Amino acid sequence: DAKTTQPPSMDCAEGRAANLPCNHSTISGNEYVYWYRQIHSQGPQYIIHGLKNNETNEMASLIITEDRKSSTLILPHATLRDTAVYYCIVRVAWGEPSSGGSNYKLTFGKGTLLTVNP
Amino acid sequence: EAQVTQNPRYLITVTGKKLTVTCSQNMNHEYMSWYRQDPGLGLRQIYYSMNVEVTDKGDVPEGYKVSRKEKRNFPLILESPSPNQTSLYFCASKPWKGNTEAFFGQGTRLTVV
C-alpha cells in the first residue's frame, strides 16, 4: 500500500471549511484513497473514499488531483464535534490480487489532529 | 442501527488472570478483526477472521487468542494477561465483498497491573 503524508495538526474556526491535505505520491493505479477519523479514544469512523473522481457525501467532500498524487478532504462547515484525528489511507480495494490476500487491514498512520475552535 | 459492540468498555485486571473481551456485530459481516492502539504506535492488527471458523494472525498476535463460532461474534481472549497488553482495543467488521467501509466498535480500555 502507498505511503501517505499528512500534516500533524491543523486548526479551523467553527463554521468555516476545514481542508485537510494528504500526499500520496507513490499511489498505484488501482489504489483508492480512504479517509477515516477518530474522535478522542473512540473507534475510527469511515468518512469517504475515492479512486480518481471527486466524491461527496453527507459528511465531506474528497478532492483528488488529476495525477492522483495528493488529495484534500473538505469538511464544508466544521463544528466543534469535528475535532478529531483524521487519517488518510491508500490501499487497493478488497479482493484485488495485490491486496495482501484476503486480509482487509487498514494501516493507520499518525494522521492530522484537526482542532475546531469556537 | 448498524453497529459493532464491544464489552467491557473499561477493564482493570491483574497479571495472569484470564479475560475475554467480546465483540458483536449486527450487520451480518463476514470479516472481523481486532486492533490495539498504543501511543506513538497507531493501530496494529492482532487477529482477523474471514468467516465462521476461519481466523488468522495479524501483526501482533502474541499473547492473544480469538474464536469465531458464530458470524456475529468475535471474542478476544487473553489467557495470561501481562502489563504490556495494557492498551486500547478495537474490534472492526466489514462485508466480504465490495469496496465498502469498515465499522469499528467503541473500544475497550484494558489495564493490566
PDB file of C-alpha atoms in Angstrom:
ATOM      1  CA  ASP A   1       0.000   0.000   0.000  1.00  0.00           C
ATOM      2  CA  ALA A   2       1.169   3.508  -0.820  1.00  0.00           C
ATOM      3  CA  LYS A   3       2.531   5.655   1.960  1.00  0.00           C
ATOM      4  CA  THR A   4       0.719   8.855   2.885  1.00  0.00           C
ATOM      5  CA  THR A   5       1.931  12.119   4.367  1.00  0.00           C
ATOM      6  CA  GLN A   6      -0.312  14.391   6.398  1.00  0.00           C
ATOM      7  CA  PRO A   7       0.387  17.485   8.499  1.00  0.00           C
ATOM      8  CA  PRO A   8       0.413  16.595  12.190  1.00  0.00           C
ATOM      9  CA  SER A   9      -2.088  19.246  13.173  1.00  0.00           C
ATOM     10  CA  MET A  10      -4.424  21.913  11.841  1.00  0.00           C
ATOM     11  CA  ASP A  11      -6.806  24.464  13.299  1.00  0.00           C
ATOM     12  CA  CYS A  12     -10.108  25.614  11.911  1.00  0.00           C
ATOM     13  CA  ALA A  13     -12.704  28.115  13.059  1.00  0.00           C
ATOM     14  CA  GLU A  14     -16.165  26.780  13.758  1.00  0.00           C
ATOM     15  CA  GLY A  15     -18.467  27.229  10.782  1.00  0.00           C
ATOM     16  CA  ARG A  16     -15.625  27.531   8.301  1.00  0.00           C
ATOM     17  CA  ALA A  17     -14.486  24.911   5.846  1.00  0.00           C
ATOM     18  CA  ALA A  18     -11.729  22.586   7.000  1.00  0.00           C
ATOM     19  CA  ASN A  19      -9.381  21.453   4.238  1.00  0.00           C
ATOM     20  CA  LEU A  20      -7.182  18.536   5.190  1.00  0.00           C
ATOM     21  CA  PRO A  21      -4.405  17.645   2.740  1.00  0.00           C
ATOM     22  CA  CYS A  22      -2.827  14.276   2.092  1.00  0.00           C
ATOM     23  CA  ASN A  23       0.127  13.456  -0.122  1.00  0.00           C
ATOM     24  CA  HIS A  24       0.353  10.006  -1.683  1.00  0.00           C
ATOM     25  CA  SER A  25       2.871  10.435  -4.467  1.00  0.00           C
ATOM     26  CA  THR A  26       3.528   6.689  -4.849  1.00  0.00           C
ATOM     27  CA  ILE A  27      -0.103   5.722  -5.289  1.00  0.00           C
ATOM     28  CA  SER A  28      -0.775   2.967  -7.810  1.00  0.00           C
ATOM     29  CA  GLY A  29      -3.487   2.997 -10.416  1.00  0.00           C
ATOM     30  CA  ASN A  30      -5.697   0.526  -8.555  1.00  0.00           C
ATOM     31  CA  GLU A  31      -5.347   2.086  -5.109  1.00  0.00           C
ATOM     32  CA  TYR A  32      -8.166   4.016  -3.504  1.00  0.00           C
ATOM     33  CA  VAL A  33      -7.915   6.945  -1.120  1.00  0.00           C
ATOM     34  CA  TYR A  34      -9.869   6.424   2.112  1.00  0.00           C
ATOM     35  CA  TRP A  35     -10.473   8.844   4.936  1.00  0.00           C
ATOM     36  CA  TYR A  36     -11.319   7.867   8.483  1.00  0.00           C
ATOM     37  CA  ARG A  37     -11.397   9.917  11.629  1.00  0.00           C
ATOM     38  CA  GLN A  38     -11.055   9.128  15.298  1.00  0.00           C
ATOM     39  CA  ILE A  39     -12.656  11.315  17.895  1.00  0.00           C
ATOM     40  CA  HIS A  40     -10.714  11.081  21.138  1.00  0.00           C
ATOM     41  CA  SER A  41     -10.303   7.380  22.048  1.00  0.00           C
ATOM     42  CA  GLN A  42     -13.441   6.348  20.138  1.00  0.00           C
ATOM     43  CA  GLY A  43     -13.403   3.812  17.331  1.00  0.00           C
ATOM     44  CA  PRO A  44     -12.302   5.080  13.921  1.00  0.00           C
ATOM     45  CA  GLN A  45     -15.166   6.255  11.756  1.00  0.00           C
ATOM     46  CA  TYR A  46     -15.290   5.993   7.991  1.00  0.00           C
ATOM     47  CA  ILE A  47     -15.761   9.294   6.176  1.00  0.00           C
ATOM     48  CA  ILE A  48     -15.347   8.859   2.432  1.00  0.00           C
ATOM     49  CA  HIS A  49     -13.268   7.192  -0.243  1.00  0.00           C
ATOM     50  CA  GLY A  50     -12.462   7.675  -3.918  1.00  0.00           C
ATOM     51  CA  LEU A  51     -10.386   6.403  -6.797  1.00  0.00           C
ATOM     52  CA  LYS A  52      -9.910   9.318  -9.166  1.00  0.00           C
ATOM     53  CA  ASN A  53     -13.105  11.316  -9.336  1.00  0.00           C
ATOM     54  CA  ASN A  54     -14.086  13.815  -6.700  1.00  0.00           C
ATOM     55  CA  GLU A  55     -16.586  12.419  -4.233  1.00  0.00           C
ATOM     56  CA  THR A  56     -19.132  13.974  -1.899  1.00  0.00           C
ATOM     57  CA  ASN A  57     -21.356  12.550   0.788  1.00  0.00           C
ATOM     58  CA  GLU A  58     -23.279  13.908   3.749  1.00  0.00           C
ATOM     59  CA  MET A  59     -20.131  14.239   5.822  1.00  0.00           C
ATOM     60  CA  ALA A  60     -17.478  15.575   3.489  1.00  0.00           C
ATOM     61  CA  SER A  61     -16.040  16.051   0.031  1.00  0.00           C
ATOM     62  CA  LEU A  62     -12.933  14.409  -1.344  1.00  0.00           C
ATOM     63  CA  ILE A  63     -10.896  16.170  -3.993  1.00  0.00           C
ATOM     64  CA  ILE A  64      -8.257  14.055  -5.746  1.00  0.00           C
ATOM     65  CA  THR A  65      -5.765  15.767  -8.032  1.00  0.00           C
ATOM     66  CA  GLU A  66      -5.642  14.711 -11.640  1.00  0.00           C
ATOM     67  CA  ASP A  67      -2.296  12.951 -11.203  1.00  0.00           C
ATOM     68  CA  ARG A  68      -3.696  11.304  -8.026  1.00  0.00           C
ATOM     69  CA  LYS A  69      -0.581  12.164  -6.060  1.00  0.00           C
ATOM     70  CA  SER A  70      -2.492  14.158  -3.477  1.00  0.00           C
ATOM     71  CA  SER A  71      -5.988  14.681  -2.154  1.00  0.00           C
ATOM     72  CA  THR A  72      -7.917  17.024   0.108  1.00  0.00           C
ATOM     73  CA  LEU A  73     -10.710  16.177   2.498  1.00  0.00           C
ATOM     74  CA  ILE A  74     -13.130  19.056   2.907  1.00  0.00           C
ATOM     75  CA  LEU A  75     -15.492  19.456   5.824  1.00  0.00           C
ATOM     76  CA  PRO A  76     -17.675  22.279   4.491  1.00  0.00           C
ATOM     77  CA  HIS A  77     -18.898  23.719   7.796  1.00  0.00           C
ATOM     78  CA  ALA A  78     -16.740  22.453  10.624  1.00  0.00           C
ATOM     79  CA  THR A  79     -18.282  22.128  14.078  1.00  0.00           C
ATOM     80  CA  LEU A  80     -16.688  21.543  17.468  1.00  0.00           C
ATOM     81  CA  ARG A  81     -17.676  17.881  17.159  1.00  0.00           C
ATOM     82  CA  ASP A  82     -15.423  17.555  14.140  1.00  0.00           C
ATOM     83  CA  THR A  83     -12.357  17.896  16.369  1.00  0.00           C
ATOM     84  CA  ALA A  84     -10.588  14.582  15.791  1.00  0.00           C
ATOM     85  CA  VAL A  85      -7.583  12.862  14.256  1.00  0.00           C
ATOM     86  CA  TYR A  86      -8.125  12.404  10.524  1.00  0.00           C
ATOM     87  CA  TYR A  87      -6.435   9.546   8.747  1.00  0.00           C
ATOM     88  CA  CYS A  88      -5.749   9.326   5.036  1.00  0.00           C
ATOM     89  CA  ILE A  89      -5.242   5.727   3.897  1.00  0.00           C
ATOM     90  CA  VAL A  90      -4.319   4.484   0.461  1.00  0.00           C
ATOM     91  CA  ARG A  91      -4.855   0.852  -0.440  1.00  0.00           C
ATOM     92  CA  VAL A  92      -6.248  -1.459  -3.069  1.00  0.00           C
ATOM     93  CA  ALA A  93      -9.856  -2.492  -2.920  1.00  0.00           C
ATOM     94  CA  TRP A  94     -10.993  -5.684  -1.264  1.00  0.00           C
ATOM     95  CA  GLY A  95     -10.373  -8.714  -3.401  1.00  0.00           C
ATOM     96  CA  GLU A  96      -7.654  -7.171  -5.577  1.00  0.00           C
ATOM     97  CA  PRO A  97      -4.840  -9.652  -6.276  1.00  0.00           C
ATOM     98  CA  SER A  98      -2.299  -7.290  -4.691  1.00  0.00           C
ATOM     99  CA  SER A  99      -4.389  -6.681  -1.597  1.00  0.00           C
ATOM    100  CA  GLY A 100      -2.315  -8.935   0.578  1.00  0.00           C
ATOM    101  CA  GLY A 101      -4.623 -11.863   0.238  1.00  0.00           C
ATOM    102  CA  SER A 102      -7.974 -11.627   1.893  1.00  0.00           C
ATOM    103  CA  ASN A 103      -6.909  -9.650   4.911  1.00  0.00           C
ATOM    104  CA  TYR A 104      -8.611  -6.331   4.857  1.00  0.00           C
ATOM    105  CA  LYS A 105      -6.137  -4.500   7.063  1.00  0.00           C
ATOM    106  CA  LEU A 106      -6.318  -0.769   7.413  1.00  0.00           C
ATOM    107  CA  THR A 107      -2.903   0.693   8.133  1.00  0.00           C
ATOM    108  CA  PHE A 108      -3.382   3.920  10.036  1.00  0.00           C
ATOM    109  CA  GLY A 109      -0.533   6.414  10.100  1.00  0.00           C
ATOM    110  CA  LYS A 110      -0.291   9.293  12.535  1.00  0.00           C
ATOM    111  CA  GLY A 111      -2.985  11.351  10.843  1.00  0.00           C
ATOM    112  CA  THR A 112      -3.835  15.033  11.289  1.00  0.00           C
ATOM    113  CA  LEU A 113      -5.243  16.357  14.533  1.00  0.00           C
ATOM    114  CA  LEU A 114      -7.911  18.842  13.476  1.00  0.00           C
ATOM    115  CA  THR A 115      -8.935  21.229  16.212  1.00  0.00           C
ATOM    116  CA  VAL A 116     -12.085  23.227  15.552  1.00  0.00           C
ATOM    117  CA  ASN A 117     -12.122  26.394  17.631  1.00  0.00           C
ATOM    118  CA  PRO A 118     -15.201  28.369  18.730  1.00  0.00           C
TER     119      PRO A 118
ATOM    120  CA  GLU B   1     -28.873   0.599  13.908  1.00  0.00           C
ATOM    121  CA  ALA B   2     -25.765  -0.933  12.342  1.00  0.00           C
ATOM    122  CA  GLN B   3     -23.125  -1.314  14.978  1.00  0.00           C
ATOM    123  CA  VAL B   4     -20.174  -3.175  16.423  1.00  0.00           C
ATOM    124  CA  THR B   5     -20.487  -3.645  20.168  1.00  0.00           C
ATOM    125  CA  GLN B   6     -17.586  -4.352  22.472  1.00  0.00           C
ATOM    126  CA  ASN B   7     -17.729  -5.281  26.135  1.00  0.00           C
ATOM    127  CA  PRO B   8     -16.498  -4.263  28.568  1.00  0.00           C
ATOM    128  CA  ARG B   9     -15.611  -0.662  27.759  1.00  0.00           C
ATOM    129  CA  TYR B  10     -13.142  -0.461  30.634  1.00  0.00           C
ATOM    130  CA  LEU B  11     -11.337  -3.243  32.458  1.00  0.00           C
ATOM    131  CA  ILE B  12      -8.628  -3.303  35.092  1.00  0.00           C
ATOM    132  CA  THR B  13      -7.201  -6.731  35.807  1.00  0.00           C
ATOM    133  CA  VAL B  14      -4.186  -8.394  37.349  1.00  0.00           C
ATOM    134  CA  THR B  15      -1.359 -10.171  35.600  1.00  0.00           C
ATOM    135  CA  GLY B  16      -2.166 -13.756  34.710  1.00  0.00           C
ATOM    136  CA  LYS B  17      -5.926 -13.637  35.201  1.00  0.00           C
ATOM    137  CA  LYS B  18      -7.631 -14.848  32.043  1.00  0.00           C
ATOM    138  CA  LEU B  19     -10.064 -12.451  30.435  1.00  0.00           C
ATOM    139  CA  THR B  20     -12.277 -12.180  27.372  1.00  0.00           C
ATOM    140  CA  VAL B  21     -13.288  -9.054  25.505  1.00  0.00           C
ATOM    141  CA  THR B  22     -16.424  -9.624  23.488  1.00  0.00           C
ATOM    142  CA  CYS B  23     -17.236  -8.175  20.075  1.00  0.00           C
ATOM    143  CA  SER B  24     -20.573  -8.497  18.332  1.00  0.00           C
ATOM    144  CA  GLN B  25     -21.845  -7.034  15.066  1.00  0.00           C
ATOM    145  CA  ASN B  26     -25.416  -6.916  13.758  1.00  0.00           C
ATOM    146  CA  MET B  27     -24.651  -6.368  10.058  1.00  0.00           C
ATOM    147  CA  ASN B  28     -24.070  -9.974   9.008  1.00  0.00           C
ATOM    148  CA  HIS B  29     -20.491  -9.102   8.052  1.00  0.00           C
ATOM    149  CA  GLU B  30     -18.191 -11.955   7.155  1.00  0.00           C
ATOM    150  CA  TYR B  31     -14.945 -10.230   8.030  1.00  0.00           C
ATOM    151  CA  MET B  32     -13.996  -9.188  11.564  1.00  0.00           C
ATOM    152  CA  SER B  33     -10.747  -8.013  13.064  1.00  0.00           C
ATOM    153  CA  TRP B  34      -9.116  -6.891  16.314  1.00  0.00           C
ATOM    154  CA  TYR B  35      -6.729  -3.944  16.664  1.00  0.00           C
ATOM    155  CA  ARG B  36      -4.833  -2.479  19.553  1.00  0.00           C
ATOM    156  CA  GLN B  37      -3.889   1.182  19.782  1.00  0.00           C
ATOM    157  CA  ASP B  38      -0.921   2.458  21.731  1.00  0.00           C
ATOM    158  CA  PRO B  39       0.538   5.980  21.915  1.00  0.00           C
ATOM    159  CA  GLY B  40       3.043   6.561  19.150  1.00  0.00           C
ATOM    160  CA  LEU B  41       2.368   3.182  17.543  1.00  0.00           C
ATOM    161  CA  GLY B  42      -1.037   3.756  15.999  1.00  0.00           C
ATOM    162  CA  LEU B  43      -3.484   0.941  15.376  1.00  0.00           C
ATOM    163  CA  ARG B  44      -1.995  -2.504  14.928  1.00  0.00           C
ATOM    164  CA  GLN B  45      -3.901  -5.575  13.847  1.00  0.00           C
ATOM    165  CA  ILE B  46      -3.964  -8.518  16.270  1.00  0.00           C
ATOM    166  CA  TYR B  47      -6.148 -11.147  14.577  1.00  0.00           C
ATOM    167  CA  TYR B  48      -8.709 -11.287  11.830  1.00  0.00           C
ATOM    168  CA  SER B  49     -11.414 -13.653  10.666  1.00  0.00           C
ATOM    169  CA  MET B  50     -12.683 -14.166   7.158  1.00  0.00           C
ATOM    170  CA  ASN B  51     -15.784 -16.068   8.248  1.00  0.00           C
ATOM    171  CA  VAL B  52     -17.034 -18.594  10.777  1.00  0.00           C
ATOM    172  CA  GLU B  53     -14.246 -20.933  11.913  1.00  0.00           C
ATOM    173  CA  VAL B  54     -11.678 -19.069   9.778  1.00  0.00           C
ATOM    174  CA  THR B  55      -9.171 -16.958  11.720  1.00  0.00           C
ATOM    175  CA  ASP B  56      -5.602 -15.831  11.164  1.00  0.00           C
ATOM    176  CA  LYS B  57      -2.866 -13.802  12.796  1.00  0.00           C
ATOM    177  CA  GLY B  58      -2.353 -10.122  12.213  1.00  0.00           C
ATOM    178  CA  ASP B  59       0.771  -8.157  13.000  1.00  0.00           C
ATOM    179  CA  VAL B  60       0.851  -8.544  16.798  1.00  0.00           C
ATOM    180  CA  PRO B  61      -0.891 -11.838  17.753  1.00  0.00           C
ATOM    181  CA  GLU B  62       1.405 -12.914  20.606  1.00  0.00           C
ATOM    182  CA  GLY B  63      -0.462 -13.336  23.876  1.00  0.00           C
ATOM    183  CA  TYR B  64      -3.911 -13.318  22.278  1.00  0.00           C
ATOM    184  CA  LYS B  65      -6.411 -15.879  21.064  1.00  0.00           C
ATOM    185  CA  VAL B  66      -9.643 -15.497  19.147  1.00  0.00           C
ATOM    186  CA  SER B  67     -12.547 -17.667  18.092  1.00  0.00           C
ATOM    187  CA  ARG B  68     -15.297 -17.343  15.512  1.00  0.00           C
ATOM    188  CA  LYS B  69     -18.013 -19.879  16.258  1.00  0.00           C
ATOM    189  CA  GLU B  70     -20.802 -17.594  15.105  1.00  0.00           C
ATOM    190  CA  LYS B  71     -20.812 -14.995  12.385  1.00  0.00           C
ATOM    191  CA  ARG B  72     -21.798 -12.132  14.642  1.00  0.00           C
ATOM    192  CA  ASN B  73     -19.298 -12.721  17.483  1.00  0.00           C
ATOM    193  CA  PHE B  74     -15.512 -12.475  17.557  1.00  0.00           C
ATOM    194  CA  PRO B  75     -14.181 -12.567  21.133  1.00  0.00           C
ATOM    195  CA  LEU B  76     -10.601 -11.657  22.010  1.00  0.00           C
ATOM    196  CA  ILE B  77      -9.097 -13.882  24.685  1.00  0.00           C
ATOM    197  CA  LEU B  78      -6.094 -13.078  26.851  1.00  0.00           C
ATOM    198  CA  GLU B  79      -5.154 -16.350  28.525  1.00  0.00           C
ATOM    199  CA  SER B  80      -2.496 -14.833  30.804  1.00  0.00           C
ATOM    200  CA  PRO B  81      -2.533 -11.047  30.521  1.00  0.00           C
ATOM    201  CA  SER B  82       0.652  -9.099  31.103  1.00  0.00           C
ATOM    202  CA  PRO B  83       1.222  -5.370  31.681  1.00  0.00           C
ATOM    203  CA  ASN B  84       2.453  -4.904  28.090  1.00  0.00           C
ATOM    204  CA  GLN B  85      -1.065  -5.758  26.948  1.00  0.00           C
ATOM    205  CA  THR B  86      -2.365  -2.625  28.591  1.00  0.00           C
ATOM    206  CA  SER B  87      -3.882  -0.856  25.620  1.00  0.00           C
ATOM    207  CA  LEU B  88      -6.981   0.413  23.856  1.00  0.00           C
ATOM    208  CA  TYR B  89      -8.604  -2.340  21.819  1.00  0.00           C
ATOM    209  CA  PHE B  90     -10.915  -2.020  18.834  1.00  0.00           C
ATOM    210  CA  CYS B  91     -12.971  -4.577  17.001  1.00  0.00           C
ATOM    211  CA  ALA B  92     -13.909  -3.954  13.366  1.00  0.00           C
ATOM    212  CA  SER B  93     -16.152  -5.631  10.812  1.00  0.00           C
ATOM    213  CA  LYS B  94     -16.699  -5.387   7.088  1.00  0.00           C
ATOM    214  CA  PRO B  95     -18.696  -7.176   4.410  1.00  0.00           C
ATOM    215  CA  TRP B  96     -16.857  -9.872   2.493  1.00  0.00           C
ATOM    216  CA  LYS B  97     -17.106  -8.179  -0.835  1.00  0.00           C
ATOM    217  CA  GLY B  98     -17.268  -4.665  -2.100  1.00  0.00           C
ATOM    218  CA  ASN B  99     -15.282  -1.552  -1.601  1.00  0.00           C
ATOM    219  CA  THR B 100     -17.243  -0.561   1.465  1.00  0.00           C
ATOM    220  CA  GLU B 101     -16.392   0.913   4.786  1.00  0.00           C
ATOM    221  CA  ALA B 102     -15.178  -0.889   7.861  1.00  0.00           C
ATOM    222  CA  PHE B 103     -17.193  -0.414  11.048  1.00  0.00           C
ATOM    223  CA  PHE B 104     -15.386  -0.105  14.361  1.00  0.00           C
ATOM    224  CA  GLY B 105     -16.544  -0.736  17.892  1.00  0.00           C
ATOM    225  CA  GLN B 106     -16.351   1.925  20.573  1.00  0.00           C
ATOM    226  CA  GLY B 107     -13.223   0.470  22.111  1.00  0.00           C
ATOM    227  CA  THR B 108     -12.145  -1.364  25.265  1.00  0.00           C
ATOM    228  CA  ARG B 109      -9.567   0.236  27.510  1.00  0.00           C
ATOM    229  CA  LEU B 110      -7.664  -2.545  29.250  1.00  0.00           C
ATOM    230  CA  THR B 111      -5.229  -2.034  32.109  1.00  0.00           C
ATOM    231  CA  VAL B 112      -3.186  -4.970  33.364  1.00  0.00           C
ATOM    232  CA  VAL B 113      -1.439  -4.393  36.697  1.00  0.00           C
TER     233      VAL B 113
END
